[in-house]
mmCIF file of C-alpha atoms in Angstrom:
data_model
loop_
_atom_site.group_PDB
_atom_site.id
_atom_site.type_symbol
_atom_site.label_atom_id
_atom_site.label_comp_id
_atom_site.label_asym_id
_atom_site.label_seq_id
_atom_site.Cartn_x
_atom_site.Cartn_y
_atom_site.Cartn_z
ATOM 1 C CA MET A 67 -0.149 -0.237 -0.178
ATOM 2 C CA SER A 68 2.757 2.421 1.053
ATOM 3 C CA GLY A 69 4.633 1.869 -2.301
ATOM 4 C CA ALA A 70 2.601 3.356 -5.275
ATOM 5 C CA GLU A 71 1.046 6.542 -4.531
ATOM 6 C CA VAL A 72 -3.013 6.953 -5.183
ATOM 7 C CA PRO A 73 -5.203 9.633 -5.351
ATOM 8 C CA ARG A 74 -6.544 11.107 -1.806
ATOM 9 C CA SER A 75 -9.238 13.279 -0.903
ATOM 10 C CA SER A 76 -8.235 15.339 1.855
ATOM 11 C CA ARG A 77 -9.728 14.787 4.996
ATOM 12 C CA HIS A 78 -9.441 15.570 8.737
ATOM 13 C CA PHE A 79 -8.197 12.908 11.653
ATOM 14 C CA VAL A 80 -7.744 13.920 15.072
ATOM 15 C CA LEU A 81 -5.048 12.412 17.434
ATOM 16 C CA ALA A 82 -5.342 11.864 20.761
ATOM 17 C CA ALA A 83 -2.408 11.161 23.284
ATOM 18 C CA GLY A 84 -0.988 11.822 26.516
ATOM 19 C CA GLY A 85 1.664 14.164 27.093
ATOM 20 C CA THR A 86 4.811 12.124 27.455
ATOM 21 C CA GLY A 87 6.977 11.387 24.756
ATOM 22 C CA GLY A 88 6.173 7.807 24.558
ATOM 23 C CA HIS A 89 2.758 8.778 23.583
ATOM 24 C CA LEU A 90 3.364 11.724 21.364
ATOM 25 C CA THR A 91 6.487 10.267 19.229
ATOM 26 C CA PRO A 92 4.066 8.033 17.369
ATOM 27 C CA ALA A 93 1.147 10.448 17.145
ATOM 28 C CA PHE A 94 3.599 12.847 15.642
ATOM 29 C CA ALA A 95 5.053 10.527 13.096
ATOM 30 C CA LEU A 96 1.566 9.840 11.956
ATOM 31 C CA ALA A 97 0.688 13.378 11.913
ATOM 32 C CA HIS A 98 3.479 13.982 9.501
ATOM 33 C CA GLU A 99 2.726 11.282 7.301
ATOM 34 C CA LEU A 100 -1.038 12.253 6.846
ATOM 35 C CA GLU A 101 0.031 15.709 6.418
ATOM 36 C CA ARG A 102 2.058 14.517 3.739
ATOM 37 C CA ARG A 103 -0.767 12.747 1.852
ATOM 38 C CA GLY A 104 -3.078 16.268 1.888
ATOM 39 C CA HIS A 105 -4.919 15.495 5.208
ATOM 40 C CA HIS A 106 -5.515 17.957 7.803
ATOM 41 C CA VAL A 107 -4.812 16.594 11.609
ATOM 42 C CA ALA A 108 -5.414 18.233 15.071
ATOM 43 C CA LEU A 109 -4.200 16.930 18.058
ATOM 44 C CA VAL A 110 -5.965 16.155 21.308
ATOM 45 C CA THR A 111 -3.734 16.397 24.457
ATOM 46 C CA ASP A 112 -2.695 17.627 28.042
ATOM 47 C CA GLU A 113 -1.078 20.875 28.781
ATOM 48 C CA ARG A 114 2.578 18.995 28.799
ATOM 49 C CA GLY A 115 1.490 17.784 25.372
ATOM 50 C CA ALA A 116 0.611 20.787 23.910
ATOM 51 C CA ASN A 117 4.026 22.535 24.682
ATOM 52 C CA ILE A 118 6.218 19.623 24.149
ATOM 53 C CA PRO A 119 9.539 20.253 21.996
ATOM 54 C CA GLY A 120 8.989 18.527 18.649
ATOM 55 C CA LYS A 121 5.248 19.150 18.245
ATOM 56 C CA PRO A 122 4.888 19.697 14.334
ATOM 57 C CA ASP A 123 3.898 23.488 13.398
ATOM 58 C CA PHE A 124 0.992 22.458 11.261
ATOM 59 C CA LEU A 125 -0.161 20.303 14.095
ATOM 60 C CA THR A 126 -3.254 22.325 16.053
ATOM 61 C CA ALA A 127 -3.405 21.059 19.975
ATOM 62 C CA HIS A 128 -6.499 20.911 21.644
ATOM 63 C CA VAL A 129 -6.136 20.685 25.449
ATOM 64 C CA LEU A 130 -9.156 18.550 27.387
ATOM 65 C CA PRO A 131 -10.095 17.883 30.870
ATOM 66 C CA ALA A 132 -9.002 14.399 31.608
ATOM 67 C CA GLY A 133 -9.168 13.076 34.923
ATOM 68 C CA ARG A 134 -7.047 10.635 36.672
ATOM 69 C CA PHE A 135 -8.190 7.543 38.089
ATOM 70 C CA GLY A 136 -5.790 6.637 40.943
ATOM 71 C CA LYS A 137 -5.971 4.424 43.686
ATOM 72 C CA ASN A 138 -7.910 6.367 46.218
ATOM 73 C CA PRO A 139 -11.618 6.314 45.070
ATOM 74 C CA LEU A 140 -12.272 9.455 46.806
ATOM 75 C CA GLY A 141 -11.057 11.204 43.907
ATOM 76 C CA TRP A 142 -13.211 9.331 41.443
ATOM 77 C CA PRO A 143 -15.931 11.903 41.179
ATOM 78 C CA ARG A 144 -14.057 14.727 40.243
ATOM 79 C CA ALA A 145 -12.383 12.595 37.617
ATOM 80 C CA ILE A 146 -15.361 11.355 36.141
ATOM 81 C CA MET A 147 -16.862 14.811 35.907
ATOM 82 C CA ALA A 148 -13.436 15.720 34.260
ATOM 83 C CA VAL A 149 -14.163 13.144 31.568
ATOM 84 C CA LEU A 150 -17.313 13.990 30.840
ATOM 85 C CA LYS A 151 -16.583 17.683 30.757
ATOM 86 C CA GLY A 152 -14.098 16.728 28.116
ATOM 87 C CA ARG A 153 -16.132 14.391 25.951
ATOM 88 C CA ALA A 154 -18.335 17.291 25.679
ATOM 89 C CA MET A 155 -15.808 19.204 24.556
ATOM 90 C CA ALA A 156 -14.690 16.904 22.035
ATOM 91 C CA LYS A 157 -18.053 16.767 20.428
ATOM 92 C CA ARG A 158 -17.989 20.332 19.937
ATOM 93 C CA LEU A 159 -14.412 20.147 18.232
ATOM 94 C CA TYR A 160 -16.020 17.345 15.817
ATOM 95 C CA GLU A 161 -18.768 19.310 14.929
ATOM 96 C CA THR A 162 -16.655 21.905 13.646
ATOM 97 C CA VAL A 163 -13.832 19.566 12.021
ATOM 98 C CA GLN A 164 -15.729 16.412 10.920
ATOM 99 C CA PRO A 165 -12.904 13.858 11.732
ATOM 100 C CA SER A 166 -12.923 10.626 9.322
ATOM 101 C CA ALA A 167 -11.644 9.081 12.550
ATOM 102 C CA VAL A 168 -9.932 9.533 15.908
ATOM 103 C CA ILE A 169 -6.893 7.710 17.004
ATOM 104 C CA GLY A 170 -6.282 7.312 20.314
ATOM 105 C CA PHE A 171 -2.261 6.750 21.444
ATOM 106 C CA GLY A 172 -2.853 5.926 25.154
ATOM 107 C CA GLY A 173 -2.356 8.230 27.915
ATOM 108 C CA TYR A 174 -5.493 9.672 29.885
ATOM 109 C CA PRO A 175 -6.363 12.660 27.566
ATOM 110 C CA ALA A 176 -7.107 9.681 24.866
ATOM 111 C CA VAL A 177 -10.099 8.897 26.990
ATOM 112 C CA PRO A 178 -12.803 11.818 26.573
ATOM 113 C CA ALA A 179 -11.341 12.271 22.742
ATOM 114 C CA LEU A 180 -12.578 8.802 22.228
ATOM 115 C CA LEU A 181 -15.799 8.414 24.148
ATOM 116 C CA GLY A 182 -16.891 11.779 22.164
ATOM 117 C CA ALA A 183 -15.700 10.038 18.605
ATOM 118 C CA GLN A 184 -18.066 6.775 19.535
ATOM 119 C CA ALA A 185 -20.742 9.105 20.830
ATOM 120 C CA MET A 186 -21.103 10.643 17.411
ATOM 121 C CA ASP A 187 -20.338 6.988 15.521
ATOM 122 C CA ILE A 188 -16.582 8.294 14.305
ATOM 123 C CA PRO A 189 -14.649 5.549 13.627
ATOM 124 C CA THR A 190 -11.709 5.037 16.187
ATOM 125 C CA VAL A 191 -8.391 3.282 16.325
ATOM 126 C CA VAL A 192 -5.793 3.110 19.056
ATOM 127 C CA HIS A 193 -2.343 2.369 18.789
ATOM 128 C CA GLU A 194 -0.152 0.312 21.078
ATOM 129 C CA GLN A 195 3.284 1.262 21.702
ATOM 130 C CA ASN A 196 4.412 -1.449 23.979
ATOM 131 C CA ALA A 197 4.483 -5.271 24.278
ATOM 132 C CA VAL A 198 1.569 -4.850 27.063
ATOM 133 C CA LEU A 199 -1.790 -3.517 26.110
ATOM 134 C CA GLY A 200 -2.033 -0.221 28.211
ATOM 135 C CA ARG A 201 -4.876 0.746 30.520
ATOM 136 C CA VAL A 202 -6.761 3.160 28.629
ATOM 137 C CA ASN A 203 -6.339 1.042 25.036
ATOM 138 C CA ARG A 204 -7.708 -1.927 27.234
ATOM 139 C CA LEU A 205 -10.625 0.203 28.299
ATOM 140 C CA PHE A 206 -11.506 0.470 24.498
ATOM 141 C CA ALA A 207 -10.270 -2.453 23.235
ATOM 142 C CA GLY A 208 -13.544 -3.971 22.668
ATOM 143 C CA ARG A 209 -15.281 -0.832 21.250
ATOM 144 C CA VAL A 210 -12.700 0.629 18.456
ATOM 145 C CA ASN A 211 -12.765 -0.218 15.001
ATOM 146 C CA ALA A 212 -9.181 -0.965 14.925
ATOM 147 C CA ILE A 213 -6.030 -1.845 17.086
ATOM 148 C CA ALA A 214 -2.487 -1.018 15.814
ATOM 149 C CA THR A 215 0.281 -2.846 17.647
ATOM 150 C CA ALA A 216 4.060 -2.235 17.544
ATOM 151 C CA TYR A 217 4.737 -5.809 18.757
ATOM 152 C CA GLY A 218 3.565 -9.518 17.211
ATOM 153 C CA GLU A 219 3.171 -10.529 21.015
ATOM 154 C CA VAL A 220 0.980 -8.093 23.177
ATOM 155 C CA ASP A 221 0.017 -8.944 26.669
ATOM 156 C CA ARG A 222 -3.239 -8.229 28.130
ATOM 157 C CA LEU A 223 -4.722 -8.090 24.647
ATOM 158 C CA LYS A 224 -7.793 -10.467 24.478
ATOM 159 C CA THR A 225 -7.810 -12.958 21.768
ATOM 160 C CA LYS A 226 -11.624 -12.265 20.949
ATOM 161 C CA HIS A 227 -10.038 -8.930 19.628
ATOM 162 C CA SER A 228 -7.389 -10.418 17.163
ATOM 163 C CA ALA A 229 -9.879 -9.936 14.205
ATOM 164 C CA LYS A 230 -9.236 -6.250 14.562
ATOM 165 C CA VAL A 231 -5.485 -6.139 15.342
ATOM 166 C CA HIS A 232 -3.025 -4.439 12.982
ATOM 167 C CA LEU A 233 0.693 -5.130 13.496
ATOM 168 C CA VAL A 234 2.113 -1.847 12.383
ATOM 169 C CA GLY A 235 5.258 -1.081 14.572
ATOM 170 C CA ASN A 236 6.398 2.127 16.077
ATOM 171 C CA PRO A 237 6.873 5.019 14.033
ATOM 172 C CA VAL A 238 10.530 6.612 14.753
ATOM 173 C CA ARG A 239 11.570 10.161 13.697
ATOM 174 C CA PRO A 240 12.789 10.811 10.092
ATOM 175 C CA GLY A 241 16.288 11.776 11.381
ATOM 176 C CA VAL A 242 16.802 8.027 12.851
ATOM 177 C CA LEU A 243 14.669 6.372 10.131
ATOM 178 C CA ALA A 244 17.005 7.717 7.363
ATOM 179 C CA LEU A 245 20.070 5.680 9.387
ATOM 180 C CA ARG A 246 18.604 2.484 8.360
ATOM 181 C CA ASP A 247 20.254 2.101 5.041
ATOM 182 C CA GLU A 248 23.557 3.224 6.724
ATOM 183 C CA PRO A 249 26.275 0.485 7.200
ATOM 184 C CA PHE A 250 26.845 -0.591 11.072
ATOM 185 C CA PRO A 251 29.987 1.707 11.675
ATOM 186 C CA PRO A 252 33.251 -0.375 11.350
ATOM 187 C CA PHE A 253 34.192 -2.319 14.232
ATOM 188 C CA MET A 254 37.824 -3.905 14.741
ATOM 189 C CA GLU A 255 39.880 -5.072 16.762
ATOM 190 C CA ASP A 256 42.193 -2.560 17.098
ATOM 191 C CA GLY A 257 39.484 0.479 16.440
ATOM 192 C CA ILE A 258 37.683 2.758 18.687
ATOM 193 C CA PHE A 259 34.581 0.815 20.904
ATOM 194 C CA ARG A 260 31.764 3.213 21.092
ATOM 195 C CA VAL A 261 29.136 2.853 23.972
ATOM 196 C CA LEU A 262 26.277 4.829 24.190
ATOM 197 C CA VAL A 263 24.221 5.069 27.163
ATOM 198 C CA THR A 264 20.851 6.772 27.961
ATOM 199 C CA GLY A 265 18.253 6.440 30.851
ATOM 200 C CA GLY A 266 15.372 8.683 29.071
ATOM 201 C CA SER A 267 14.631 12.178 29.356
ATOM 202 C CA GLN A 268 16.339 12.690 32.405
ATOM 203 C CA GLY A 269 18.636 10.114 32.549
ATOM 204 C CA ALA A 270 18.542 7.274 35.130
ATOM 205 C CA ARG A 271 20.771 7.200 38.209
ATOM 206 C CA VAL A 272 21.692 3.111 38.318
ATOM 207 C CA LEU A 273 22.962 3.768 35.208
ATOM 208 C CA SER A 274 25.308 6.686 36.336
ATOM 209 C CA GLU A 275 26.129 4.381 39.290
ATOM 210 C CA VAL A 276 26.876 1.223 37.430
ATOM 211 C CA VAL A 277 27.978 1.770 33.882
ATOM 212 C CA PRO A 278 31.201 3.357 34.530
ATOM 213 C CA ASP A 279 32.286 0.687 36.807
ATOM 214 C CA GLY A 280 31.255 -2.151 34.536
ATOM 215 C CA LEU A 281 33.056 -0.776 31.778
ATOM 216 C CA SER A 282 36.068 -0.562 33.852
ATOM 217 C CA MET A 283 35.912 -4.177 34.582
ATOM 218 C CA LEU A 284 36.336 -5.384 30.707
ATOM 219 C CA PRO A 285 39.322 -6.869 29.478
ATOM 220 C CA PRO A 286 42.278 -4.760 28.513
ATOM 221 C CA ALA A 287 41.646 -5.382 24.843
ATOM 222 C CA LEU A 288 38.225 -3.594 24.891
ATOM 223 C CA ARG A 289 38.616 -1.308 27.981
ATOM 224 C CA SER A 290 41.677 0.362 26.086
ATOM 225 C CA ARG A 291 39.585 1.199 23.271
ATOM 226 C CA LEU A 292 36.490 2.994 24.835
ATOM 227 C CA GLN A 293 34.817 6.032 24.150
ATOM 228 C CA VAL A 294 31.591 6.578 25.973
ATOM 229 C CA THR A 295 28.654 9.382 25.402
ATOM 230 C CA GLN A 296 26.494 9.423 28.229
ATOM 231 C CA GLN A 297 23.283 11.150 29.237
ATOM 232 C CA CYS A 298 23.088 12.066 32.996
ATOM 233 C CA ARG A 299 21.070 13.777 35.550
ATOM 234 C CA ALA A 300 22.563 17.365 36.098
ATOM 235 C CA GLU A 301 23.075 16.362 39.669
ATOM 236 C CA ASP A 302 24.955 13.335 38.710
ATOM 237 C CA LEU A 303 27.366 15.019 36.022
ATOM 238 C CA GLU A 304 30.226 15.780 38.165
ATOM 239 C CA ALA A 305 30.359 12.475 40.032
ATOM 240 C CA VAL A 306 29.763 10.508 36.888
ATOM 241 C CA ARG A 307 32.676 12.341 35.381
ATOM 242 C CA ASN A 308 34.982 11.953 38.107
ATOM 243 C CA ARG A 309 34.034 8.181 38.133
ATOM 244 C CA TYR A 310 35.016 7.988 34.341
ATOM 245 C CA ALA A 311 38.270 10.120 35.275
ATOM 246 C CA SER A 312 39.474 7.694 37.865
ATOM 247 C CA HIS A 313 38.953 4.560 35.189
ATOM 248 C CA GLY A 314 40.819 6.401 32.467
ATOM 249 C CA ILE A 315 37.910 5.759 30.574
ATOM 250 C CA PRO A 316 36.953 8.903 27.786
ATOM 251 C CA ALA A 317 33.539 9.935 28.347
ATOM 252 C CA GLU A 318 31.016 12.914 26.723
ATOM 253 C CA LEU A 319 28.717 13.389 29.167
ATOM 254 C CA ALA A 320 25.602 15.728 28.835
ATOM 255 C CA THR A 321 22.004 15.969 30.465
ATOM 256 C CA TYR A 322 20.397 16.273 26.776
ATOM 257 C CA PHE A 323 22.106 15.104 23.195
ATOM 258 C CA GLU A 324 20.564 17.869 20.584
ATOM 259 C CA ASP A 325 21.092 15.285 17.750
ATOM 260 C CA MET A 326 20.412 11.921 19.100
ATOM 261 C CA ALA A 327 20.008 10.535 15.593
ATOM 262 C CA ALA A 328 24.140 11.473 15.029
ATOM 263 C CA THR A 329 25.054 10.109 18.261
ATOM 264 C CA LEU A 330 23.279 6.732 17.623
ATOM 265 C CA ALA A 331 24.867 6.515 14.069
ATOM 266 C CA ASP A 332 28.241 6.237 15.590
ATOM 267 C CA ALA A 333 27.335 3.747 18.469
ATOM 268 C CA HIS A 334 28.569 0.111 18.483
ATOM 269 C CA LEU A 335 26.707 -1.097 21.331
ATOM 270 C CA PHE A 336 23.915 0.856 23.212
ATOM 271 C CA ILE A 337 23.190 0.568 27.153
ATOM 272 C CA GLY A 338 19.496 1.949 28.869
ATOM 273 C CA ARG A 339 16.477 1.659 29.357
ATOM 274 C CA ALA A 340 13.619 -0.277 27.398
ATOM 275 C CA GLY A 341 11.035 2.292 26.146
ATOM 276 C CA ALA A 342 9.046 1.437 23.270
ATOM 277 C CA SER A 343 10.474 4.600 21.536
ATOM 278 C CA THR A 344 14.013 3.422 22.220
ATOM 279 C CA ILE A 345 13.481 -0.081 21.002
ATOM 280 C CA ALA A 346 11.893 0.844 17.815
ATOM 281 C CA GLU A 347 14.757 3.541 17.079
ATOM 282 C CA LEU A 348 17.240 0.810 18.014
ATOM 283 C CA THR A 349 15.712 -1.703 15.777
ATOM 284 C CA ALA A 350 15.329 0.694 12.800
ATOM 285 C CA VAL A 351 18.995 1.376 12.627
ATOM 286 C CA GLY A 352 20.239 -1.865 13.820
ATOM 287 C CA ARG A 353 21.958 -1.069 17.127
ATOM 288 C CA PRO A 354 22.640 -3.853 19.536
ATOM 289 C CA ALA A 355 21.864 -3.246 23.185
ATOM 290 C CA ILE A 356 22.200 -4.178 26.903
ATOM 291 C CA LEU A 357 18.740 -3.061 27.894
ATOM 292 C CA VAL A 358 17.831 -2.417 31.498
ATOM 293 C CA PRO A 359 13.828 -2.476 31.841
ATOM 294 C CA LEU A 360 12.332 0.441 34.162
ATOM 295 C CA PRO A 361 11.061 -1.714 37.217
ATOM 296 C CA ILE A 362 8.503 0.509 38.128
ATOM 297 C CA ALA A 363 6.930 0.525 34.636
ATOM 298 C CA THR A 364 3.105 -0.012 34.418
ATOM 299 C CA ASP A 365 2.582 -3.868 34.182
ATOM 300 C CA ASP A 366 6.305 -4.415 33.754
ATOM 301 C CA HIS A 367 5.820 -3.532 30.090
ATOM 302 C CA GLN A 368 9.552 -2.524 29.616
ATOM 303 C CA ALA A 369 10.221 -6.036 30.336
ATOM 304 C CA ALA A 370 7.941 -7.401 27.805
ATOM 305 C CA ASN A 371 9.310 -4.939 24.960
ATOM 306 C CA THR A 372 12.647 -6.689 25.369
ATOM 307 C CA ARG A 373 11.194 -10.119 24.408
ATOM 308 C CA GLU A 374 11.552 -9.594 20.737
ATOM 309 C CA MET A 375 14.664 -8.189 20.236
ATOM 310 C CA VAL A 376 16.377 -10.388 22.900
ATOM 311 C CA LYS A 377 14.989 -13.805 21.037
ATOM 312 C CA ALA A 378 16.139 -12.437 18.115
ATOM 313 C CA GLY A 379 19.687 -11.868 19.452
ATOM 314 C CA GLY A 380 19.775 -8.347 18.734
ATOM 315 C CA ALA A 381 19.978 -7.644 22.748
ATOM 316 C CA ARG A 382 20.263 -8.449 26.303
ATOM 317 C CA SER A 383 18.076 -7.463 29.065
ATOM 318 C CA ILE A 384 19.238 -7.451 32.614
ATOM 319 C CA ARG A 385 16.746 -6.820 35.190
ATOM 320 C CA GLN A 386 17.494 -3.855 37.562
ATOM 321 C CA SER A 387 17.906 -6.070 40.456
ATOM 322 C CA ARG A 388 20.960 -7.837 39.004
ATOM 323 C CA PHE A 389 22.313 -4.708 37.260
ATOM 324 C CA GLU A 390 25.680 -4.669 38.792
ATOM 325 C CA ALA A 391 28.825 -3.630 37.324
ATOM 326 C CA LYS A 392 30.318 -7.373 36.991
ATOM 327 C CA GLU A 393 27.108 -8.408 35.558
ATOM 328 C CA LEU A 394 27.352 -5.826 33.111
ATOM 329 C CA ALA A 395 31.092 -6.388 31.975
ATOM 330 C CA LYS A 396 30.201 -10.077 31.559
ATOM 331 C CA GLN A 397 27.438 -9.281 28.790
ATOM 332 C CA ILE A 398 29.317 -6.819 27.128
ATOM 333 C CA ASN A 399 32.342 -9.024 27.001
ATOM 334 C CA ALA A 400 30.078 -11.566 25.292
ATOM 335 C CA MET A 401 28.686 -9.139 22.850
ATOM 336 C CA ALA A 402 31.810 -7.140 21.768
ATOM 337 C CA LEU A 403 34.938 -9.179 22.362
ATOM 338 C CA ARG A 404 35.042 -10.372 18.917
ATOM 339 C CA PRO A 405 33.734 -7.984 16.287
ATOM 340 C CA ASP A 406 31.681 -10.665 14.363
ATOM 341 C CA THR A 407 29.759 -11.331 17.047
ATOM 342 C CA LEU A 408 28.536 -7.481 17.787
ATOM 343 C CA ALA A 409 28.008 -7.100 14.094
ATOM 344 C CA THR A 410 25.447 -10.520 14.154
ATOM 345 C CA ALA A 411 23.869 -8.935 17.004
ATOM 346 C CA ALA A 412 23.271 -5.325 15.241
ATOM 347 C CA HIS A 413 22.159 -7.428 11.872
ATOM 348 C CA ALA A 414 19.690 -9.223 14.572
ATOM 349 C CA ALA A 415 18.600 -5.956 15.758
ATOM 350 C CA TRP A 416 18.007 -4.591 12.428
ATOM 351 C CA ASN A 417 15.859 -7.312 11.448
ATOM 352 C CA CYS A 418 13.443 -6.328 14.104
ATOM 353 C CA GLY A 419 12.749 -3.170 12.780
ATOM 354 C CA ARG A 420 9.946 -1.940 11.015
ATOM 355 C CA PRO A 421 10.713 1.093 9.015
ATOM 356 C CA GLN A 422 7.142 1.471 7.251
ATOM 357 C CA ALA A 423 5.220 1.749 10.448
ATOM 358 C CA ALA A 424 4.061 5.570 9.890
ATOM 359 C CA SER A 425 3.194 4.704 6.835
ATOM 360 C CA ASP A 426 1.148 1.246 7.386
ATOM 361 C CA LEU A 427 -0.575 3.202 10.373
ATOM 362 C CA ALA A 428 -1.506 6.338 7.778
ATOM 363 C CA ASP A 429 -2.766 3.307 5.579
ATOM 364 C CA LEU A 430 -4.974 1.746 8.394
ATOM 365 C CA VAL A 431 -6.443 4.827 9.458
ATOM 366 C CA GLU A 432 -7.171 6.003 5.957
ATOM 367 C CA SER A 433 -8.998 3.177 5.617
ATOM 368 C CA PHE A 434 -12.001 4.691 7.750
ATOM 369 C CA GLY A 435 -14.560 7.493 6.487
ATOM 370 C CA GLY A 436 -12.762 6.787 2.916
ATOM 371 C CA ALA A 437 -14.175 5.771 -0.658
ATOM 372 C CA ASP A 438 -15.006 1.951 -0.981
ATOM 373 C CA MET A 439 -11.636 1.765 -2.933
ATOM 374 C CA MET A 440 -9.116 2.130 0.141
ATOM 375 C CA GLU A 441 -7.734 -0.685 1.921
ATOM 376 C CA VAL A 442 -5.131 -1.309 3.953
ATOM 377 C CA ILE A 443 -2.489 -4.240 4.348
ATOM 378 C CA ARG A 444 -3.004 -6.076 7.378
ATOM 379 C CA VAL A 445 0.728 -6.448 8.481
ATOM 380 C CA GLY A 446 1.392 -10.121 9.588
ATOM 381 C CA ALA A 447 5.198 -10.106 9.762
ATOM 382 C CA ASN A 448 8.278 -7.769 10.054
ATOM 383 C CA ASN A 449 8.522 -5.716 6.830
ATOM 384 C CA ALA A 450 12.129 -5.018 7.066
ATOM 385 C CA ARG A 451 13.798 -4.926 3.463
ATOM 386 C CA GLY A 452 16.910 -6.538 2.410
ATOM 387 C CA ALA A 453 18.206 -9.888 0.897
ATOM 388 C CA SER A 454 18.511 -11.611 4.203
ATOM 389 C CA GLN A 455 16.781 -9.479 6.369
ATOM 390 C CA GLY A 456 13.431 -8.855 4.801
ATOM 391 C CA ALA A 457 10.169 -10.956 5.838
ATOM 392 C CA GLU A 458 7.379 -11.384 4.051
ATOM 393 C CA VAL A 459 4.315 -9.057 4.813
ATOM 394 C CA GLY A 460 1.227 -10.698 5.059
ATOM 395 C CA GLN A 461 -1.427 -9.448 2.574
ATOM 396 C CA GLY A 462 -4.605 -10.598 4.091
ATOM 397 C CA ALA A 463 -7.694 -8.634 3.534
ATOM 398 C CA ALA A 464 -7.969 -5.919 6.169
ATOM 399 C CA ARG A 465 -10.584 -3.418 5.126
ATOM 400 C CA GLU A 466 -12.648 -2.116 8.446
ATOM 401 C CA SER A 467 -16.030 -0.710 7.606
ATOM 402 C CA ALA A 468 -16.673 2.319 9.271
ATOM 403 C CA ARG A 469 -19.959 1.981 11.412
#
């Protein structure tokens, strides 16, 4: 579907997402693709999402009330009132823009947006970025027209909903996707060994504490060639810098890297968390990784996110409870002592990538409210390209009727 272009009439779509990068990154990628196809796109989110860096200039943001349902039932009445108010505001918005479909990406702001759409018989789609169906997407799974997933295996997704599931992948930023056809950086027995360490937008303290010491325990043949790039919390920078200096390991440290695509392009090995966007970028580019799932992630979804990449041989996963310097050194040594082992892991990671995710997701949402001739591929397998990397894409009938 995403190969030859077909004439499309201009329509309106509304994207609804929580205000975190995990929800908004795929939403922004879809917005870019729909806008490129000539459609009009609006965003429903919260205050954080409306002001988050990276929001496309063409994407108008609408902030709706969205109550949070915490563990304390005393707060639920207020949350329900906020949702009802947001639902009413969403319906007024839809009367104005007349969307062909409303697409939810998880997070509480998606609740009133999806409720308003379903009250007006507007087709709805949800996209799940993680390998565990999130709370909001679980709430709507039985009522939406389609469920787009980033992984072939998704926990807490009921079998009875399988007929409406479409495996599309997790869209990544164009700058990162542009690296997919670039070769893995040369890794020779006497060359530099570049390691990239990140822990999310604010860094992760456990990485700052463990990684420098773990790298210092590598065999001299590896340790002497190290060049580390690490994201740290501002309050940890000086301590981490001193720790690397004490080990004689050159390291570039920062709280934020402006051009993460360029940083990732040079890396031979990634060490960090297992967020959905992180893994999507690693597999899009083909970078081997040692992943440390966030232990407090809802439903332990980061651990689930690692399954596909680990099974393929592109990554190793270490639970934070076992993430110690000695264990890290052991895993790095197993992956990188020989150049061919690391290159093989990079190839395996590349094979897990789904570079057409934004296009396939756009095909799916375009199939609602359009002309009868519009169809969408049901993605039944990895659609990575390449002589040995490629996998066949299921071409089963997948048109959903807009109710």
